[in-house]
GROMACS .gro file of C-alpha atoms in nm:
model
  235
    1MET     CA    1  -4.300  -7.679 -20.586
    2LYS     CA    2  -4.178  -7.269 -20.480
    3ARG     CA    3  -4.443  -7.279 -20.230
    4ILE     CA    4  -4.349  -7.586 -20.097
    5ILE     CA    5  -3.972  -7.469 -20.029
    6ILE     CA    6  -4.092  -7.126 -19.907
    7ILE     CA    7  -4.277  -7.302 -19.640
    8LEU     CA    8  -4.004  -7.530 -19.587
    9VAL     CA    9  -3.823  -7.220 -19.510
   10ALA     CA   10  -4.040  -7.079 -19.329
   11PHE     CA   11  -4.023  -7.387 -19.073
   12LEU     CA   12  -3.660  -7.408 -19.050
   13LEU     CA   13  -3.619  -7.076 -18.981
   14LEU     CA   14  -3.906  -7.110 -18.709
   15PHE     CA   15  -3.721  -7.382 -18.542
   16GLY     CA   16  -3.383  -7.311 -18.617
   17GLY     CA   17  -3.232  -7.483 -18.903
   18CYS     CA   18  -2.867  -7.426 -19.007
   19SER     CA   19  -2.982  -7.571 -19.418
   20LEU     CA   20  -3.212  -7.751 -19.579
   21VAL     CA   21  -3.397  -8.072 -19.532
   22PRO     CA   22  -3.165  -8.362 -19.773
   23PRO     CA   23  -3.313  -8.515 -20.062
   24GLU     CA   24  -3.453  -8.842 -20.056
   25ASN     CA   25  -3.187  -9.020 -20.226
   26ALA     CA   26  -2.937  -8.848 -19.996
   27THR     CA   27  -2.585  -9.057 -19.893
   28SER     CA   28  -2.282  -8.931 -19.750
   29LYS     CA   29  -2.092  -9.040 -20.035
   30THR     CA   30  -2.256  -8.862 -20.290
   31VAL     CA   31  -2.271  -8.431 -20.302
   32GLN     CA   32  -2.492  -8.366 -20.562
   33PRO     CA   33  -2.677  -8.069 -20.673
   34THR     CA   34  -3.017  -8.102 -20.552
   35GLU     CA   35  -3.328  -7.922 -20.618
   36TYR     CA   36  -3.270  -7.758 -20.275
   37ASP     CA   37  -2.912  -7.646 -20.320
   38GLU     CA   38  -3.040  -7.506 -20.604
   39TYR     CA   39  -3.219  -7.317 -20.456
   40PHE     CA   40  -3.054  -7.256 -20.131
   41THR     CA   41  -2.780  -7.062 -20.230
   42ALA     CA   42  -2.549  -6.762 -20.231
   43SER     CA   43  -2.685  -6.679 -20.563
   44GLN     CA   44  -3.019  -6.597 -20.416
   45VAL     CA   45  -2.893  -6.283 -20.248
   46ASP     CA   46  -2.835  -5.987 -20.564
   47ASN     CA   47  -2.404  -6.005 -20.647
   48LYS     CA   48  -2.405  -5.638 -20.521
   49ASP     CA   49  -2.564  -5.685 -20.173
   50LEU     CA   50  -2.377  -5.984 -20.113
   51ASN     CA   51  -2.068  -5.842 -20.186
   52GLU     CA   52  -2.120  -5.579 -19.945
   53ILE     CA   53  -2.214  -5.865 -19.699
   54ILE     CA   54  -1.877  -6.002 -19.756
   55SER     CA   55  -1.689  -5.629 -19.746
   56ARG     CA   56  -1.855  -5.559 -19.429
   57ASN     CA   57  -1.812  -5.907 -19.298
   58PHE     CA   58  -1.447  -5.938 -19.331
   59ALA     CA   59  -1.415  -5.577 -19.247
   60ARG     CA   60  -1.529  -5.659 -18.857
   61ASN     CA   61  -1.432  -5.994 -18.820
   62SER     CA   62  -1.071  -5.970 -18.939
   63ALA     CA   63  -1.046  -5.647 -18.692
   64LEU     CA   64  -1.163  -5.894 -18.442
   65ASP     CA   65  -0.928  -6.178 -18.546
   66ASN     CA   66  -0.645  -5.897 -18.581
   67ASN     CA   67  -0.718  -5.777 -18.239
   68THR     CA   68  -0.710  -5.448 -18.368
   69ASN     CA   69  -1.002  -5.335 -18.132
   70LYS     CA   70  -0.806  -5.457 -17.842
   71ARG     CA   71  -1.040  -5.665 -17.717
   72GLY     CA   72  -0.852  -6.018 -17.701
   73VAL     CA   73  -1.109  -6.247 -17.933
   74SER     CA   74  -0.899  -6.328 -18.219
   75THR     CA   75  -0.921  -6.703 -18.324
   76ARG     CA   76  -0.642  -6.698 -18.530
   77ASN     CA   77  -0.492  -7.068 -18.513
   78LYS     CA   78  -0.688  -7.106 -18.223
   79LEU     CA   79  -0.964  -7.411 -18.221
   80ILE     CA   80  -1.328  -7.268 -18.144
   81ASN     CA   81  -1.538  -7.483 -17.902
   82GLU     CA   82  -1.719  -7.165 -17.773
   83GLN     CA   83  -1.963  -7.104 -18.089
   84ASN     CA   84  -2.210  -6.988 -17.777
   85LYS     CA   85  -2.030  -6.764 -17.586
   86GLU     CA   86  -1.996  -6.400 -17.631
   87GLN     CA   87  -1.635  -6.448 -17.840
   88ILE     CA   88  -1.794  -6.577 -18.162
   89GLN     CA   89  -2.107  -6.370 -18.072
   90ARG     CA   90  -1.905  -6.097 -18.189
   91PHE     CA   91  -1.845  -6.215 -18.520
   92GLU     CA   92  -2.091  -6.176 -18.839
   93TYR     CA   93  -2.203  -6.428 -19.100
   94GLY     CA   94  -2.411  -6.297 -19.328
   95ASN     CA   95  -2.637  -6.016 -19.158
   96TYR     CA   96  -2.636  -6.252 -18.846
   97SER     CA   97  -2.401  -6.307 -18.573
   98ALA     CA   98  -2.188  -6.595 -18.618
   99LYS     CA   99  -2.321  -6.738 -18.296
  100GLU     CA  100  -2.642  -6.805 -18.469
  101ASN     CA  101  -2.523  -6.975 -18.792
  102SER     CA  102  -2.183  -7.051 -18.809
  103CYS     CA  103  -2.140  -7.386 -18.713
  104GLU     CA  104  -2.037  -7.526 -19.042
  105VAL     CA  105  -1.734  -7.255 -19.070
  106ILE     CA  106  -1.624  -7.363 -18.736
  107ALA     CA  107  -1.574  -7.700 -18.834
  108VAL     CA  108  -1.369  -7.631 -19.114
  109HIS     CA  109  -1.198  -7.370 -18.944
  110ASN     CA  110  -1.112  -7.628 -18.696
  111ALA     CA  111  -1.021  -7.930 -18.924
  112LYS     CA  112  -0.770  -7.685 -19.096
  113LEU     CA  113  -0.597  -7.623 -18.773
  114LEU     CA  114  -0.634  -8.007 -18.701
  115THR     CA  115  -0.508  -8.100 -19.040
  116GLY     CA  116  -0.193  -7.869 -19.025
  117ARG     CA  117  -0.319  -7.562 -19.212
  118GLN     CA  118  -0.327  -7.235 -19.045
  119SER     CA  119  -0.688  -7.056 -18.989
  120SER     CA  120  -0.867  -6.784 -18.886
  121LEU     CA  121  -1.221  -6.744 -18.837
  122SER     CA  122  -1.239  -6.422 -19.027
  123GLU     CA  123  -1.072  -6.563 -19.344
  124THR     CA  124  -1.287  -6.887 -19.318
  125ILE     CA  125  -1.587  -6.690 -19.331
  126ARG     CA  126  -1.511  -6.488 -19.603
  127ASP     CA  127  -1.399  -6.825 -19.818
  128PHE     CA  128  -1.750  -6.973 -19.736
  129GLN     CA  129  -1.921  -6.657 -19.905
  130ARG     CA  130  -1.716  -6.612 -20.216
  131ASN     CA  131  -1.752  -7.026 -20.289
  132GLY     CA  132  -2.136  -6.991 -20.230
  133LEU     CA  133  -2.170  -7.210 -19.913
  134MET     CA  134  -2.369  -6.933 -19.724
  135ILE     CA  135  -2.749  -6.987 -19.790
  136GLY     CA  136  -2.930  -6.682 -19.850
  137ASP     CA  137  -2.765  -6.396 -19.615
  138GLY     CA  138  -2.677  -6.618 -19.387
  139SER     CA  139  -3.013  -6.668 -19.217
  140LEU     CA  140  -2.994  -7.028 -19.289
  141GLY     CA  141  -2.613  -7.103 -19.202
  142SER     CA  142  -2.449  -7.297 -19.500
  143ASN     CA  143  -2.474  -7.599 -19.697
  144PRO     CA  144  -2.380  -7.892 -19.569
  145TYR     CA  145  -2.387  -8.099 -19.891
  146LYS     CA  146  -2.129  -7.818 -20.063
  147LEU     CA  147  -1.844  -7.854 -19.809
  148ASP     CA  148  -1.688  -8.057 -20.072
  149VAL     CA  149  -1.632  -7.758 -20.267
  150ILE     CA  150  -1.458  -7.563 -19.966
  151LEU     CA  151  -1.238  -7.845 -19.933
  152ASP     CA  152  -1.096  -7.836 -20.272
  153LYS     CA  153  -1.094  -7.464 -20.238
  154TYR     CA  154  -0.842  -7.565 -19.975
  155GLY     CA  155  -0.634  -7.802 -20.138
  156MET     CA  156  -0.731  -8.061 -19.812
  157GLU     CA  157  -0.805  -8.474 -19.963
  158TYR     CA  158  -1.084  -8.622 -19.811
  159THR     CA  159  -1.293  -8.905 -19.868
  160SER     CA  160  -1.636  -8.973 -19.778
  161VAL     CA  161  -1.746  -9.159 -19.564
  162LYS     CA  162  -2.094  -9.300 -19.348
  163LEU     CA  163  -2.118  -9.296 -18.978
  164ASP     CA  164  -2.058  -9.648 -18.952
  165GLU     CA  165  -1.688  -9.592 -19.146
  166MET     CA  166  -1.568  -9.328 -18.933
  167THR     CA  167  -1.282  -9.606 -18.829
  168ARG     CA  168  -0.970  -9.473 -18.948
  169GLN     CA  169  -0.704  -9.271 -18.712
  170GLY     CA  170  -0.775  -8.886 -18.799
  171ILE     CA  171  -0.961  -8.618 -18.862
  172TYR     CA  172  -1.337  -8.599 -18.988
  173VAL     CA  173  -1.594  -8.329 -19.068
  174ILE     CA  174  -1.948  -8.412 -19.001
  175SER     CA  175  -2.298  -8.313 -19.062
  176TYR     CA  176  -2.616  -8.413 -18.896
  177TRP     CA  177  -3.001  -8.323 -18.771
  178ARG     CA  178  -2.988  -8.233 -18.393
  179ASP     CA  179  -3.181  -8.522 -18.214
  180GLY     CA  180  -3.192  -8.675 -18.542
  181MET     CA  181  -3.507  -8.473 -18.676
  182ALA     CA  182  -3.459  -8.196 -18.985
  183LEU     CA  183  -3.729  -7.918 -18.768
  184ASN     CA  184  -3.456  -7.954 -18.482
  185GLY     CA  185  -3.185  -7.806 -18.701
  186CYS     CA  186  -2.827  -7.941 -18.842
  187HIS     CA  187  -2.508  -7.895 -18.695
  188THR     CA  188  -2.194  -7.954 -18.827
  189VAL     CA  189  -1.839  -8.016 -18.642
  190ALA     CA  190  -1.496  -8.148 -18.640
  191VAL     CA  191  -1.446  -8.471 -18.469
  192GLU     CA  192  -1.056  -8.615 -18.423
  193TYR     CA  193  -1.085  -8.987 -18.388
  194LYS     CA  194  -0.734  -9.137 -18.202
  195GLN     CA  195  -0.648  -9.430 -17.996
  196ASP     CA  196  -1.049  -9.549 -18.007
  197MET     CA  197  -1.125  -9.249 -17.891
  198TYR     CA  198  -1.361  -8.978 -18.072
  199ILE     CA  199  -1.283  -8.610 -17.935
  200THR     CA  200  -1.581  -8.344 -18.122
  201TYR     CA  201  -1.498  -7.979 -18.083
  202ASN     CA  202  -1.768  -7.739 -18.069
  203LEU     CA  203  -2.035  -8.015 -17.985
  204TYR     CA  204  -2.251  -7.812 -17.778
  205GLY     CA  205  -2.075  -7.469 -17.853
  206ASP     CA  206  -2.023  -7.395 -17.462
  207GLY     CA  207  -1.616  -7.413 -17.451
  208GLU     CA  208  -1.549  -7.808 -17.377
  209ILE     CA  209  -1.440  -8.085 -17.613
  210LYS     CA  210  -1.594  -8.340 -17.570
  211THR     CA  211  -1.528  -8.700 -17.575
  212MET     CA  212  -1.784  -8.916 -17.663
  213SER     CA  213  -1.889  -9.147 -18.029
  214PRO     CA  214  -2.081  -8.944 -18.310
  215ASN     CA  215  -2.288  -9.235 -18.278
  216GLU     CA  216  -2.434  -9.080 -17.964
  217TYR     CA  217  -2.521  -8.748 -18.119
  218ALA     CA  218  -2.519  -8.803 -18.465
  219LYS     CA  219  -2.866  -9.048 -18.529
  220GLY     CA  220  -2.952  -8.829 -18.764
  221TYR     CA  221  -2.636  -8.800 -18.966
  222ILE     CA  222  -2.633  -8.596 -19.322
  223VAL     CA  223  -2.314  -8.622 -19.466
  224GLY     CA  224  -1.904  -8.645 -19.402
  225PHE     CA  225  -1.542  -8.616 -19.483
  226TYR     CA  226  -1.242  -8.766 -19.327
  227LEU     CA  227  -0.937  -8.559 -19.384
  228GLY     CA  228  -0.643  -8.769 -19.282
  229GLU     CA  229  -0.420  -8.747 -18.976
  230LYS     CA  230  -0.371  -8.459 -18.753
  231LYS     CA  231  -0.050  -8.262 -18.833
  232GLU     CA  232   0.093  -7.967 -18.603
  233ILE     CA  233  -0.051  -7.626 -18.793
  234GLU     CA  234   0.210  -7.506 -19.036
  235SER     CA  235   0.449  -7.220 -18.951
   0.00000   0.00000   0.00000
């Protein structure tokens, strides 16, 4: 079985996965530990190495968010739509540029802002790492099946939803396989639904907010959460 999993990792690394292949019985209403979850976790990185990664990442990333390097790339209380651009490339998640592997982190960061909480990418990356959502050294991004863990840590109320259940006004975080295929990798986004219109943040990482239904791009739906109505950022 380990040999099969190693082969799976190799394929995902080759084709650009953000996490793992879903178990056969996975549904959007259950977030259960699985054989894959137990394998692809931060615990697979030595605790000393993980702590060093967390410290190194936070030192670099918080300098960017605090503008102590005077390069004007702070994400503090700013919605992120440009994962593929230079600003996010400067941040680190694990041993990699956040441009490559941080879509889950960005989605939760955006969701925090949209539900009235303050946030920065540096703090959200640190929290993902401390709570075991980062897969290994970050080579495969984050585990979408454990997003409920970080939502709990932030005290965010949520309801698991299927794709066809995204009918309530408010904020969602959803994960899906690109083009419906696991080997194309997964993507996670924050979605706002209001007045019969869906607004998706960081859909293509090109700096633009997209107004298209998740039914158009999330056919390979993995898991999703409804987080409630949109709120202004808390002071």
